[in-house]
């Protein structure tokens, strides 16, 4: 599932990314006097809760992008050989169904959803939201018990480390979120997550 074709694009992203942490830090209010928020101890040590938090946060960012990016630029691609915004979004969100099939002992689907089936913003938003919800349900259903033994994947029931499986799911989607940030910047746009908070 590792994607290598957009290395040059990601170099641009890395260069731009270094500009923002200092700005964000300077805008953060002083919270040293606020009492620490109490977290549920069970949640803090639950691997399911940890991966679910990462998955949902990345999903929230993807949904924010697909709801915000100009619809007339959905077929924009930063350079030849890369996916369009529409294709990249379908790939990033749709990876959940690749993992879903593997967990069910089935062969994963071949290729990504066809972009022509998601021509409008409404259709693309609905797909991304459903995929993120299905991913969260998949992680929740597996539960903490799935971390106590090897995870069997695919028709051949190959044994895998469960931590690695969930990390791969979250990392893959997160990598494509980072890629889509470049699509914003290349069009002179500021991604939703980088805008000043109101």
PDB file of C-alpha atoms in Angstrom:
ATOM      1  CA  UNK A   1       0.000   0.000   0.000  1.00  0.00           C
ATOM      2  CA  UNK A   2       3.001   2.307   0.139  1.00  0.00           C
ATOM      3  CA  UNK A   3       2.805   5.039  -2.483  1.00  0.00           C
ATOM      4  CA  UNK A   4       6.018   6.335  -4.065  1.00  0.00           C
ATOM      5  CA  UNK A   5       4.890   8.190  -7.157  1.00  0.00           C
ATOM      6  CA  UNK A   6       4.500  11.605  -5.567  1.00  0.00           C
ATOM      7  CA  UNK A   7       7.935  11.972  -4.021  1.00  0.00           C
ATOM      8  CA  UNK A   8       8.634  15.244  -5.795  1.00  0.00           C
ATOM      9  CA  UNK A   9       5.300  16.653  -4.704  1.00  0.00           C
ATOM     10  CA  UNK A  10       5.917  15.654  -1.101  1.00  0.00           C
ATOM     11  CA  UNK A  11       9.266  17.469  -1.152  1.00  0.00           C
ATOM     12  CA  UNK A  12       7.308  20.643  -1.816  1.00  0.00           C
ATOM     13  CA  UNK A  13       4.998  19.816   1.079  1.00  0.00           C
ATOM     14  CA  UNK A  14       7.892  19.214   3.450  1.00  0.00           C
ATOM     15  CA  UNK A  15       9.424  22.517   2.470  1.00  0.00           C
ATOM     16  CA  UNK A  16       6.183  24.368   3.100  1.00  0.00           C
ATOM     17  CA  UNK A  17       5.402  22.443   6.264  1.00  0.00           C
ATOM     18  CA  UNK A  18       8.417  23.819   8.081  1.00  0.00           C
ATOM     19  CA  UNK A  19       6.994  27.325   7.943  1.00  0.00           C
ATOM     20  CA  UNK A  20       3.913  26.694  10.026  1.00  0.00           C
ATOM     21  CA  UNK A  21       4.775  25.249  13.487  1.00  0.00           C
ATOM     22  CA  UNK A  22       6.342  28.490  14.724  1.00  0.00           C
ATOM     23  CA  UNK A  23       3.366  30.532  13.539  1.00  0.00           C
ATOM     24  CA  UNK A  24       0.898  28.173  15.197  1.00  0.00           C
ATOM     25  CA  UNK A  25       2.879  28.145  18.437  1.00  0.00           C
ATOM     26  CA  UNK A  26       2.929  31.934  18.506  1.00  0.00           C
ATOM     27  CA  UNK A  27      -0.863  32.043  18.234  1.00  0.00           C
ATOM     28  CA  UNK A  28      -1.531  29.475  20.963  1.00  0.00           C
ATOM     29  CA  UNK A  29      -3.022  31.002  24.133  1.00  0.00           C
ATOM     30  CA  UNK A  30      -1.195  30.463  27.404  1.00  0.00           C
ATOM     31  CA  UNK A  31      -2.826  27.383  28.953  1.00  0.00           C
ATOM     32  CA  UNK A  32      -0.428  26.798  31.847  1.00  0.00           C
ATOM     33  CA  UNK A  33      -3.000  27.961  34.398  1.00  0.00           C
ATOM     34  CA  UNK A  34      -5.772  25.706  33.100  1.00  0.00           C
ATOM     35  CA  UNK A  35      -6.399  22.482  35.061  1.00  0.00           C
ATOM     36  CA  UNK A  36      -5.361  19.295  33.288  1.00  0.00           C
ATOM     37  CA  UNK A  37      -8.248  17.483  31.627  1.00  0.00           C
ATOM     38  CA  UNK A  38      -9.057  14.143  33.243  1.00  0.00           C
ATOM     39  CA  UNK A  39      -9.011  11.256  30.789  1.00  0.00           C
ATOM     40  CA  UNK A  40     -10.588   7.836  31.203  1.00  0.00           C
ATOM     41  CA  UNK A  41      -7.673   5.601  32.365  1.00  0.00           C
ATOM     42  CA  UNK A  42      -9.019   2.639  30.397  1.00  0.00           C
ATOM     43  CA  UNK A  43      -9.116   4.721  27.226  1.00  0.00           C
ATOM     44  CA  UNK A  44      -5.533   5.862  27.732  1.00  0.00           C
ATOM     45  CA  UNK A  45      -4.195   2.296  27.589  1.00  0.00           C
ATOM     46  CA  UNK A  46      -6.643   0.864  25.044  1.00  0.00           C
ATOM     47  CA  UNK A  47      -4.949   0.183  21.688  1.00  0.00           C
ATOM     48  CA  UNK A  48      -8.347   0.290  19.991  1.00  0.00           C
ATOM     49  CA  UNK A  49      -9.061   3.746  21.407  1.00  0.00           C
ATOM     50  CA  UNK A  50      -5.633   4.944  20.325  1.00  0.00           C
ATOM     51  CA  UNK A  51      -5.947   3.830  16.715  1.00  0.00           C
ATOM     52  CA  UNK A  52      -9.558   4.992  16.588  1.00  0.00           C
ATOM     53  CA  UNK A  53      -8.517   8.466  17.714  1.00  0.00           C
ATOM     54  CA  UNK A  54      -5.887   8.687  14.971  1.00  0.00           C
ATOM     55  CA  UNK A  55      -8.249   7.312  12.313  1.00  0.00           C
ATOM     56  CA  UNK A  56     -11.098   9.653  13.216  1.00  0.00           C
ATOM     57  CA  UNK A  57      -8.816  12.687  13.347  1.00  0.00           C
ATOM     58  CA  UNK A  58      -7.372  11.982   9.908  1.00  0.00           C
ATOM     59  CA  UNK A  59     -10.882  11.296   8.629  1.00  0.00           C
ATOM     60  CA  UNK A  60     -12.098  14.621  10.003  1.00  0.00           C
ATOM     61  CA  UNK A  61      -9.330  16.398   8.085  1.00  0.00           C
ATOM     62  CA  UNK A  62     -10.148  14.587   4.837  1.00  0.00           C
ATOM     63  CA  UNK A  63     -13.842  15.398   5.186  1.00  0.00           C
ATOM     64  CA  UNK A  64     -12.956  19.036   5.837  1.00  0.00           C
ATOM     65  CA  UNK A  65     -10.936  19.088   2.621  1.00  0.00           C
ATOM     66  CA  UNK A  66     -13.508  17.446   0.369  1.00  0.00           C
ATOM     67  CA  UNK A  67     -16.180  19.809   1.690  1.00  0.00           C
ATOM     68  CA  UNK A  68     -13.928  22.827   1.109  1.00  0.00           C
ATOM     69  CA  UNK A  69     -11.722  22.317  -1.981  1.00  0.00           C
ATOM     70  CA  UNK A  70     -13.090  24.149  -5.054  1.00  0.00           C
ATOM     71  CA  UNK A  71     -15.278  21.733  -6.985  1.00  0.00           C
ATOM     72  CA  UNK A  72     -14.030  23.081 -10.314  1.00  0.00           C
ATOM     73  CA  UNK A  73     -10.536  21.891  -9.305  1.00  0.00           C
ATOM     74  CA  UNK A  74     -11.498  18.310  -8.417  1.00  0.00           C
ATOM     75  CA  UNK A  75      -9.730  17.107 -11.568  1.00  0.00           C
ATOM     76  CA  UNK A  76      -6.557  19.090 -10.868  1.00  0.00           C
ATOM     77  CA  UNK A  77      -3.331  17.082 -10.699  1.00  0.00           C
ATOM     78  CA  UNK A  78      -0.036  18.696  -9.611  1.00  0.00           C
ATOM     79  CA  UNK A  79       1.996  16.983 -12.332  1.00  0.00           C
ATOM     80  CA  UNK A  80       1.738  14.244 -14.924  1.00  0.00           C
ATOM     81  CA  UNK A  81       1.536  10.766 -13.437  1.00  0.00           C
ATOM     82  CA  UNK A  82      -0.152  11.824 -10.203  1.00  0.00           C
ATOM     83  CA  UNK A  83      -3.778  11.392  -9.217  1.00  0.00           C
ATOM     84  CA  UNK A  84      -6.309  14.178  -9.528  1.00  0.00           C
ATOM     85  CA  UNK A  85      -7.733  15.607  -6.302  1.00  0.00           C
ATOM     86  CA  UNK A  86     -10.856  13.506  -6.848  1.00  0.00           C
ATOM     87  CA  UNK A  87      -8.853  10.323  -7.462  1.00  0.00           C
ATOM     88  CA  UNK A  88      -6.552  10.940  -4.506  1.00  0.00           C
ATOM     89  CA  UNK A  89      -9.500  11.501  -2.179  1.00  0.00           C
ATOM     90  CA  UNK A  90     -11.208   8.301  -3.347  1.00  0.00           C
ATOM     91  CA  UNK A  91      -7.966   6.387  -2.869  1.00  0.00           C
ATOM     92  CA  UNK A  92      -7.260   7.829   0.585  1.00  0.00           C
ATOM     93  CA  UNK A  93     -10.728   7.112   1.951  1.00  0.00           C
ATOM     94  CA  UNK A  94     -11.350   3.924  -0.014  1.00  0.00           C
ATOM     95  CA  UNK A  95      -8.357   2.103   1.450  1.00  0.00           C
ATOM     96  CA  UNK A  96     -10.649   1.107   4.315  1.00  0.00           C
ATOM     97  CA  UNK A  97     -12.416  -1.342   1.986  1.00  0.00           C
ATOM     98  CA  UNK A  98      -9.084  -2.930   1.063  1.00  0.00           C
ATOM     99  CA  UNK A  99      -8.468  -3.670   4.741  1.00  0.00           C
ATOM    100  CA  UNK A 100     -12.091  -4.650   5.314  1.00  0.00           C
ATOM    101  CA  UNK A 101     -11.826  -7.366   2.666  1.00  0.00           C
ATOM    102  CA  UNK A 102      -8.539  -8.668   4.087  1.00  0.00           C
ATOM    103  CA  UNK A 103     -10.026  -8.894   7.587  1.00  0.00           C
ATOM    104  CA  UNK A 104     -12.980 -10.837   6.176  1.00  0.00           C
ATOM    105  CA  UNK A 105     -10.610 -13.347   4.581  1.00  0.00           C
ATOM    106  CA  UNK A 106     -11.386 -12.121   1.087  1.00  0.00           C
ATOM    107  CA  UNK A 107      -9.314 -10.838  -1.800  1.00  0.00           C
ATOM    108  CA  UNK A 108      -9.170  -7.022  -1.676  1.00  0.00           C
ATOM    109  CA  UNK A 109     -10.893  -4.993  -4.395  1.00  0.00           C
ATOM    110  CA  UNK A 110      -8.799  -4.240  -7.453  1.00  0.00           C
ATOM    111  CA  UNK A 111      -8.123  -0.570  -7.985  1.00  0.00           C
ATOM    112  CA  UNK A 112      -9.884   2.470  -6.590  1.00  0.00           C
ATOM    113  CA  UNK A 113     -13.502   3.556  -7.049  1.00  0.00           C
ATOM    114  CA  UNK A 114     -14.163   4.958 -10.512  1.00  0.00           C
ATOM    115  CA  UNK A 115     -13.959   8.775 -10.385  1.00  0.00           C
ATOM    116  CA  UNK A 116     -16.727   9.174 -12.971  1.00  0.00           C
ATOM    117  CA  UNK A 117     -19.153   7.760 -10.388  1.00  0.00           C
ATOM    118  CA  UNK A 118     -18.353  10.700  -8.084  1.00  0.00           C
ATOM    119  CA  UNK A 119     -18.623  13.722 -10.354  1.00  0.00           C
ATOM    120  CA  UNK A 120     -20.263  16.057  -7.835  1.00  0.00           C
ATOM    121  CA  UNK A 121     -19.083  17.347  -4.489  1.00  0.00           C
ATOM    122  CA  UNK A 122     -22.136  15.830  -2.821  1.00  0.00           C
ATOM    123  CA  UNK A 123     -21.311  12.360  -4.143  1.00  0.00           C
ATOM    124  CA  UNK A 124     -17.638  12.594  -3.177  1.00  0.00           C
ATOM    125  CA  UNK A 125     -18.407  13.950   0.298  1.00  0.00           C
ATOM    126  CA  UNK A 126     -20.924  11.163   0.905  1.00  0.00           C
ATOM    127  CA  UNK A 127     -18.383   8.512  -0.116  1.00  0.00           C
ATOM    128  CA  UNK A 128     -15.604   9.902   2.077  1.00  0.00           C
ATOM    129  CA  UNK A 129     -17.886  10.263   5.107  1.00  0.00           C
ATOM    130  CA  UNK A 130     -19.171   6.706   4.707  1.00  0.00           C
ATOM    131  CA  UNK A 131     -15.665   5.298   4.282  1.00  0.00           C
ATOM    132  CA  UNK A 132     -14.399   7.040   7.420  1.00  0.00           C
ATOM    133  CA  UNK A 133     -17.434   5.817   9.387  1.00  0.00           C
ATOM    134  CA  UNK A 134     -16.920   2.269   8.079  1.00  0.00           C
ATOM    135  CA  UNK A 135     -13.254   2.405   9.068  1.00  0.00           C
ATOM    136  CA  UNK A 136     -14.134   3.508  12.590  1.00  0.00           C
ATOM    137  CA  UNK A 137     -16.692   0.701  12.855  1.00  0.00           C
ATOM    138  CA  UNK A 138     -14.113  -1.824  11.640  1.00  0.00           C
ATOM    139  CA  UNK A 139     -11.551  -0.769  14.258  1.00  0.00           C
ATOM    140  CA  UNK A 140     -14.186  -0.731  17.011  1.00  0.00           C
ATOM    141  CA  UNK A 141     -15.518  -4.164  16.061  1.00  0.00           C
ATOM    142  CA  UNK A 142     -12.037  -5.700  16.168  1.00  0.00           C
ATOM    143  CA  UNK A 143     -11.606  -4.344  19.697  1.00  0.00           C
ATOM    144  CA  UNK A 144      -8.755  -4.733  22.144  1.00  0.00           C
ATOM    145  CA  UNK A 145      -9.049  -8.515  21.949  1.00  0.00           C
ATOM    146  CA  UNK A 146      -7.678  -8.414  18.414  1.00  0.00           C
ATOM    147  CA  UNK A 147      -4.326  -7.226  19.770  1.00  0.00           C
ATOM    148  CA  UNK A 148      -3.714 -10.377  21.807  1.00  0.00           C
ATOM    149  CA  UNK A 149      -3.011 -12.664  18.842  1.00  0.00           C
ATOM    150  CA  UNK A 150      -1.816 -12.532  15.225  1.00  0.00           C
ATOM    151  CA  UNK A 151      -4.357 -11.123  12.797  1.00  0.00           C
ATOM    152  CA  UNK A 152      -5.277 -13.388   9.881  1.00  0.00           C
ATOM    153  CA  UNK A 153      -5.623 -11.515   6.614  1.00  0.00           C
ATOM    154  CA  UNK A 154      -6.787 -12.352   3.125  1.00  0.00           C
ATOM    155  CA  UNK A 155      -7.871 -15.573   1.491  1.00  0.00           C
ATOM    156  CA  UNK A 156      -4.623 -17.256   2.565  1.00  0.00           C
ATOM    157  CA  UNK A 157      -5.141 -16.194   6.202  1.00  0.00           C
ATOM    158  CA  UNK A 158      -1.631 -14.833   6.462  1.00  0.00           C
ATOM    159  CA  UNK A 159      -0.621 -13.996  10.041  1.00  0.00           C
ATOM    160  CA  UNK A 160       0.110 -10.337  10.718  1.00  0.00           C
ATOM    161  CA  UNK A 161       0.967  -8.247  13.748  1.00  0.00           C
ATOM    162  CA  UNK A 162      -2.309  -6.449  14.607  1.00  0.00           C
ATOM    163  CA  UNK A 163      -0.500  -3.280  15.664  1.00  0.00           C
ATOM    164  CA  UNK A 164       1.165  -3.175  12.255  1.00  0.00           C
ATOM    165  CA  UNK A 165      -2.141  -3.721  10.446  1.00  0.00           C
ATOM    166  CA  UNK A 166      -3.924  -0.814  12.130  1.00  0.00           C
ATOM    167  CA  UNK A 167      -0.835   1.394  11.897  1.00  0.00           C
ATOM    168  CA  UNK A 168      -0.685   0.712   8.157  1.00  0.00           C
ATOM    169  CA  UNK A 169      -4.334   1.689   7.724  1.00  0.00           C
ATOM    170  CA  UNK A 170      -3.928   4.948   9.641  1.00  0.00           C
ATOM    171  CA  UNK A 171      -0.545   5.775   8.116  1.00  0.00           C
ATOM    172  CA  UNK A 172      -1.703   5.203   4.547  1.00  0.00           C
ATOM    173  CA  UNK A 173      -4.661   7.530   4.905  1.00  0.00           C
ATOM    174  CA  UNK A 174      -2.526  10.073   6.754  1.00  0.00           C
ATOM    175  CA  UNK A 175       0.093  10.026   3.992  1.00  0.00           C
ATOM    176  CA  UNK A 176      -2.540  10.930   1.440  1.00  0.00           C
ATOM    177  CA  UNK A 177      -3.899  13.697   3.649  1.00  0.00           C
ATOM    178  CA  UNK A 178      -0.391  15.179   3.532  1.00  0.00           C
ATOM    179  CA  UNK A 179      -0.333  14.752  -0.231  1.00  0.00           C
ATOM    180  CA  UNK A 180      -3.628  16.612  -0.565  1.00  0.00           C
ATOM    181  CA  UNK A 181      -2.213  19.533   1.418  1.00  0.00           C
ATOM    182  CA  UNK A 182       0.126  20.034  -1.558  1.00  0.00           C
ATOM    183  CA  UNK A 183      -2.872  20.201  -3.906  1.00  0.00           C
ATOM    184  CA  UNK A 184      -4.133  23.116  -1.816  1.00  0.00           C
ATOM    185  CA  UNK A 185      -0.801  24.943  -1.720  1.00  0.00           C
ATOM    186  CA  UNK A 186      -0.136  24.442  -5.423  1.00  0.00           C
ATOM    187  CA  UNK A 187      -3.407  26.266  -6.105  1.00  0.00           C
ATOM    188  CA  UNK A 188      -2.590  29.128  -3.757  1.00  0.00           C
ATOM    189  CA  UNK A 189      -5.089  27.850  -1.184  1.00  0.00           C
ATOM    190  CA  UNK A 190      -4.753  27.364   2.564  1.00  0.00           C
ATOM    191  CA  UNK A 191      -5.875  23.938   3.857  1.00  0.00           C
ATOM    192  CA  UNK A 192      -8.669  24.083   6.461  1.00  0.00           C
ATOM    193  CA  UNK A 193      -6.395  22.784   9.245  1.00  0.00           C
ATOM    194  CA  UNK A 194      -3.844  25.558   8.638  1.00  0.00           C
ATOM    195  CA  UNK A 195      -6.312  28.423   8.852  1.00  0.00           C
ATOM    196  CA  UNK A 196      -6.530  30.552  12.011  1.00  0.00           C
ATOM    197  CA  UNK A 197      -9.039  29.112  14.443  1.00  0.00           C
ATOM    198  CA  UNK A 198     -12.064  31.291  15.103  1.00  0.00           C
TER     199      UNK A 198
END
